[in-house]
Short mmCIF file of C-alpha atoms in Angstrom, two decimals:
data_model
loop_
_atom_site.label_atom_id
_atom_site.label_comp_id
_atom_site.label_asym_id
_atom_site.label_seq_id
_atom_site.Cartn_x
_atom_site.Cartn_y
_atom_site.Cartn_z
CA MET A 533 2.57 78.47 -62.27
CA ILE A 534 5.77 77.86 -64.20
CA ILE A 535 7.09 81.05 -65.78
CA PHE A 536 8.12 80.58 -69.38
CA GLU A 537 10.67 82.94 -70.85
CA ILE A 538 11.19 83.10 -74.60
CA LYS A 539 14.69 84.32 -75.36
CA SER A 540 14.68 84.29 -79.16
CA MET A 541 14.22 87.49 -81.16
CA SER A 542 10.79 86.32 -82.33
CA PHE A 543 8.18 83.95 -81.00
CA PHE A 544 7.29 82.42 -84.37
CA LYS A 545 9.30 81.64 -87.49
CA GLN A 546 8.22 81.89 -91.12
CA ASP A 547 7.40 78.17 -91.19
CA PHE A 548 4.56 78.86 -88.76
CA LEU A 549 2.76 80.71 -91.56
CA ASP A 550 4.08 78.45 -94.32
CA PHE A 551 2.64 75.37 -92.60
CA PHE A 552 -0.90 76.75 -92.85
CA ILE A 553 -0.37 78.12 -96.36
CA GLU A 554 0.56 74.59 -97.48
CA LEU A 555 -2.19 73.02 -95.39
CA ALA A 556 -4.89 75.03 -97.19
CA PRO A 557 -4.84 72.99 -100.45
CA ASN A 558 -3.91 69.79 -98.57
CA ASN A 559 -6.40 69.81 -95.71
CA ASN A 560 -6.56 66.07 -95.13
CA LYS A 561 -5.31 63.58 -92.58
CA ASP A 562 -2.67 62.01 -94.85
CA TRP A 563 -0.92 65.32 -95.48
CA PHE A 564 -1.19 66.35 -91.84
CA ASP A 565 0.22 63.04 -90.61
CA ALA A 566 3.14 63.35 -93.03
CA ASN A 567 3.81 66.86 -91.66
CA ARG A 568 2.96 66.20 -88.01
CA LYS A 569 6.50 66.67 -86.69
CA ARG A 570 6.74 69.93 -88.60
CA TYR A 571 3.42 71.00 -87.07
CA GLU A 572 4.66 70.16 -83.58
CA TYR A 573 7.98 71.97 -84.08
CA SER A 574 6.84 75.06 -85.98
CA VAL A 575 3.27 75.53 -84.74
CA ARG A 576 2.12 73.65 -81.66
CA GLU A 577 5.11 74.03 -79.35
CA PRO A 578 5.90 77.69 -80.18
CA PHE A 579 2.23 78.56 -79.68
CA LYS A 580 2.14 76.71 -76.35
CA LEU A 581 5.18 78.63 -75.14
CA PHE A 582 3.70 81.87 -76.39
CA VAL A 583 0.38 81.34 -74.59
CA ASN A 584 2.21 80.57 -71.35
CA HIS A 585 4.21 83.74 -71.87
CA ILE A 586 1.01 85.80 -72.28
CA ILE A 587 -0.43 84.17 -69.16
CA SER A 588 2.66 85.04 -67.12
CA LYS A 589 2.58 88.67 -68.29
CA ILE A 590 -1.09 89.10 -67.35
CA ALA A 591 -0.52 87.30 -64.04
CA GLU A 592 2.01 89.97 -63.06
CA THR A 593 -0.91 92.32 -62.35
CA ASP A 594 -3.82 89.89 -61.92
CA ASP A 595 -3.37 86.96 -59.53
CA ARG A 596 -6.43 85.17 -60.92
CA PHE A 597 -4.23 84.06 -63.82
CA GLU A 598 -1.37 82.68 -61.70
CA GLU A 599 -2.42 79.00 -61.80
CA LEU A 600 -3.49 79.07 -65.44
CA ASP A 601 -1.64 76.93 -67.97
CA ALA A 602 -1.58 76.98 -71.76
CA LYS A 603 -3.20 73.54 -72.02
CA ASP A 604 -6.30 74.99 -70.36
CA CYS A 605 -6.50 77.82 -72.90
CA ILE A 606 -5.56 76.43 -76.32
CA PHE A 607 -8.25 75.14 -78.66
CA ARG A 608 -7.68 72.00 -80.73
CA ILE A 609 -6.60 72.41 -84.32
CA ASN A 610 -9.12 69.72 -85.30
CA ARG A 611 -12.43 71.09 -86.56
CA ASP A 612 -15.75 69.79 -85.31
CA ILE A 613 -17.20 68.56 -88.59
CA ARG A 614 -20.17 66.60 -87.22
CA PHE A 615 -22.78 69.15 -88.27
CA SER A 616 -20.80 71.06 -90.89
CA LYS A 617 -21.01 70.85 -94.67
CA ASP A 618 -17.30 71.67 -94.73
CA LYS A 619 -15.60 68.37 -93.90
CA THR A 620 -12.00 69.61 -93.97
CA PRO A 621 -10.56 68.27 -90.71
CA TYR A 622 -8.18 71.05 -89.62
CA LYS A 623 -8.52 74.72 -88.76
CA MET A 624 -6.49 77.30 -90.63
CA GLN A 625 -5.23 78.97 -87.47
CA VAL A 626 -4.35 78.31 -83.86
CA SER A 627 -6.33 80.02 -81.12
CA ALA A 628 -6.50 80.39 -77.36
CA VAL A 629 -8.53 82.17 -74.72
CA VAL A 630 -6.54 83.47 -71.77
CA ALA A 631 -9.14 83.96 -69.04
CA PRO A 632 -9.18 83.04 -65.32
CA GLU A 633 -10.34 79.46 -65.99
CA GLY A 634 -9.21 79.16 -69.57
CA LYS A 635 -11.70 77.63 -72.00
CA LYS A 636 -14.06 76.81 -69.12
CA SER A 637 -14.07 80.33 -67.75
CA LYS A 638 -17.38 82.13 -67.32
CA ALA A 639 -15.57 85.34 -66.41
CA ILE A 640 -15.59 88.00 -69.09
CA ASN A 641 -12.22 89.50 -68.28
CA GLY A 642 -9.76 87.83 -70.61
CA VAL A 643 -8.48 87.82 -74.17
CA TYR A 644 -9.04 85.50 -77.13
CA PHE A 645 -6.62 85.50 -80.04
CA GLU A 646 -6.14 83.54 -83.22
CA LEU A 647 -3.04 83.37 -85.38
CA GLY A 648 -3.02 82.24 -88.99
CA PRO A 649 -1.80 83.06 -92.52
CA GLU A 650 -4.72 85.41 -93.19
CA HIS A 651 -4.59 87.55 -90.05
CA LEU A 652 -3.94 87.96 -86.37
CA ARG A 653 -7.20 88.70 -84.55
CA VAL A 654 -7.70 89.68 -80.92
CA TYR A 655 -11.15 89.53 -79.30
CA GLY A 656 -12.74 90.55 -76.03
CA GLY A 657 -16.13 91.10 -74.44
CA VAL A 658 -19.22 88.93 -74.05
CA TYR A 659 -19.89 86.20 -76.59
CA GLU A 660 -21.76 83.49 -74.67
CA ILE A 661 -23.78 84.23 -71.53
CA ASP A 662 -26.68 82.57 -69.73
CA LYS A 663 -30.12 84.18 -69.45
CA GLU A 664 -29.73 85.22 -65.82
CA ASP A 665 -26.44 87.04 -66.39
CA LEU A 666 -27.75 88.53 -69.63
CA MET A 667 -30.60 90.13 -67.68
CA LYS A 668 -28.17 91.43 -65.05
CA LEU A 669 -26.12 93.12 -67.75
CA ARG A 670 -29.14 94.67 -69.43
CA ILE A 671 -30.49 96.00 -66.14
CA GLY A 672 -27.07 97.36 -65.18
CA ILE A 673 -26.70 99.16 -68.50
CA ALA A 674 -30.25 100.53 -68.28
CA GLU A 675 -29.65 101.90 -64.78
CA ASN A 676 -26.51 103.79 -65.77
CA PRO A 677 -26.28 104.09 -69.56
CA ASP A 678 -23.90 107.05 -69.45
CA THR A 679 -21.17 104.99 -67.78
CA PHE A 680 -21.57 102.26 -70.39
CA LYS A 681 -21.53 104.72 -73.29
CA LYS A 682 -18.44 106.45 -71.94
CA LEU A 683 -16.55 103.14 -71.94
CA TYR A 684 -17.34 102.14 -75.51
CA SER A 685 -16.90 105.73 -76.74
CA GLU A 686 -13.43 106.08 -75.21
CA SER A 687 -11.03 107.13 -77.97
CA SER A 688 -8.53 104.35 -77.26
CA PHE A 689 -11.32 101.75 -77.51
CA VAL A 690 -12.76 103.23 -80.70
CA ASN A 691 -9.33 103.50 -82.33
CA MET A 692 -8.52 99.89 -81.45
CA TYR A 693 -11.86 98.11 -81.89
CA GLY A 694 -14.29 100.47 -83.57
CA GLU A 695 -17.53 99.45 -81.90
CA LEU A 696 -19.25 96.78 -79.85
CA GLN A 697 -20.75 93.98 -81.94
CA GLY A 698 -23.10 91.09 -81.32
CA GLN A 699 -26.45 89.51 -82.11
CA LYS A 700 -29.58 91.23 -80.83
CA ASN A 701 -32.93 90.13 -79.51
CA LYS A 702 -35.97 91.64 -81.22
CA ILE A 703 -37.92 91.46 -77.98
CA ILE A 704 -36.73 92.40 -74.48
CA ALA A 705 -38.41 92.78 -71.10
CA LYS A 706 -40.93 95.63 -71.30
CA GLU A 707 -39.40 97.37 -68.28
CA LEU A 708 -36.21 97.83 -70.33
CA LYS A 709 -37.79 99.18 -73.51
CA GLU A 710 -37.70 102.84 -72.52
CA ALA A 711 -34.01 102.62 -71.60
CA ALA A 712 -33.30 100.71 -74.83
CA GLU A 713 -34.69 103.59 -76.88
CA LYS A 714 -31.85 105.71 -75.49
CA GLU A 715 -29.26 102.90 -75.53
CA PRO A 716 -30.06 100.40 -78.33
CA LEU A 717 -27.17 98.14 -77.28
CA ILE A 718 -29.44 96.90 -74.47
CA TYR A 719 -31.06 94.74 -77.16
CA ASN A 720 -27.78 92.92 -77.64
CA LYS A 721 -27.34 89.40 -76.34
CA GLN A 722 -23.62 89.64 -77.11
CA TRP A 723 -21.23 92.53 -76.61
CA TYR A 724 -17.94 91.55 -78.20
CA PHE A 725 -15.21 93.43 -80.01
CA TYR A 726 -12.19 92.52 -82.10
CA THR A 727 -9.32 94.01 -83.99
CA GLN A 728 -7.25 92.57 -86.80
CA PHE A 729 -3.61 92.79 -87.89
CA GLU A 730 -1.68 91.65 -90.94
CA PRO A 731 -0.31 88.08 -90.66
CA GLU A 732 3.25 89.41 -90.76
CA THR A 733 2.58 90.78 -87.26
CA ILE A 734 2.81 87.19 -86.01
CA LEU A 735 6.51 87.12 -86.91
CA ARG A 736 7.35 90.31 -85.07
CA ASP A 737 9.30 90.08 -81.83
CA ASP A 738 6.75 92.35 -80.12
CA ILE A 739 3.63 90.32 -80.95
CA ASP A 740 3.17 89.81 -77.21
CA GLU A 741 3.01 93.57 -76.70
CA VAL A 742 0.48 93.84 -79.54
CA ILE A 743 -1.87 91.32 -77.90
CA LEU A 744 -1.34 92.65 -74.38
CA GLY A 745 -2.01 96.17 -75.65
CA CYS A 746 -5.33 95.01 -77.09
CA TYR A 747 -6.18 93.28 -73.82
CA ASN A 748 -5.45 96.40 -71.77
CA VAL A 749 -7.58 98.63 -74.01
CA GLY A 750 -10.54 96.27 -73.70
CA LYS A 751 -10.08 95.59 -69.99
CA PRO A 752 -12.12 98.51 -68.57
CA ILE A 753 -15.31 97.51 -70.37
CA GLN A 754 -14.78 93.85 -69.48
CA LEU A 755 -14.36 94.75 -65.80
CA TYR A 756 -17.58 96.76 -66.11
CA PHE A 757 -19.42 93.69 -67.40
CA ASN A 758 -17.97 91.54 -64.61
CA ASP A 759 -19.05 94.01 -61.93
CA LEU A 760 -22.62 93.96 -63.23
CA ILE A 761 -22.77 90.17 -63.20
CA LYS A 762 -21.41 90.03 -59.65
#
C-alpha cells in the first residue's frame, strides 16, 4: 500500500463545505458540470487523500488494512434515483467505509464516515448481515449476555455513541426467547452505533484523530461481533 502523508495544517478547506452549500439549491447536472473542476479540487481529491491517510493509520496496528486503497472505500457522490421520489442526482456529503475489503467487506471491524455541510458522522457496528451470521450473533449473545452488556455499557462507548441501534424482528427462534427477555437486543437484526459532530470539525487539522478516536472506542464491540461470526 502507498502511504499518503498530508502535510498541510488541515485536510479540508472552507470550499469543501461551500461546494455542498451551493450545491443544495442547484442540485442538477448542469450546475455540477460547470463546477466539476472545483468539485475535483476541493472535494474529491482531498477526500481521497484523507481516506488513504485513515487507512494508513489503521494499518499501523492492523495488517488486514495494508492493501486497502481509497478507491475501494469511497462511495459515489451520485445518488441512486431509480426507485426514489427524490430525483436530485447528487448526495450532499462524501462518505467512505474503511474496512478490510472496503465497500465489499463482510467483516464488521471497520469505520464508516460521512462529511458534509450539516455534520460529520462516524458509524460502526452491524448494519447488513445474512441470516446465518445473524443467528450466530444472537446465539453468541444469548450464551454470554453479560459480556455483551459490559461492552455496550462501557462508559467510553456510552459517552461517545449513547446506545446500540437497529431494526428488530418481532419474532425470533423460540430457543432464544428466554434469553431475549433478559437481553432485548437479541431481537435486533442490526446493531449499529454512530456519533455526530458539527460540520466545522471537518476543517480542523485533527479531524483524523477525531475519526480514529471513534473507531477505537467502537472497536472492542466490533471485534466481539467478529469473534461470534467466526
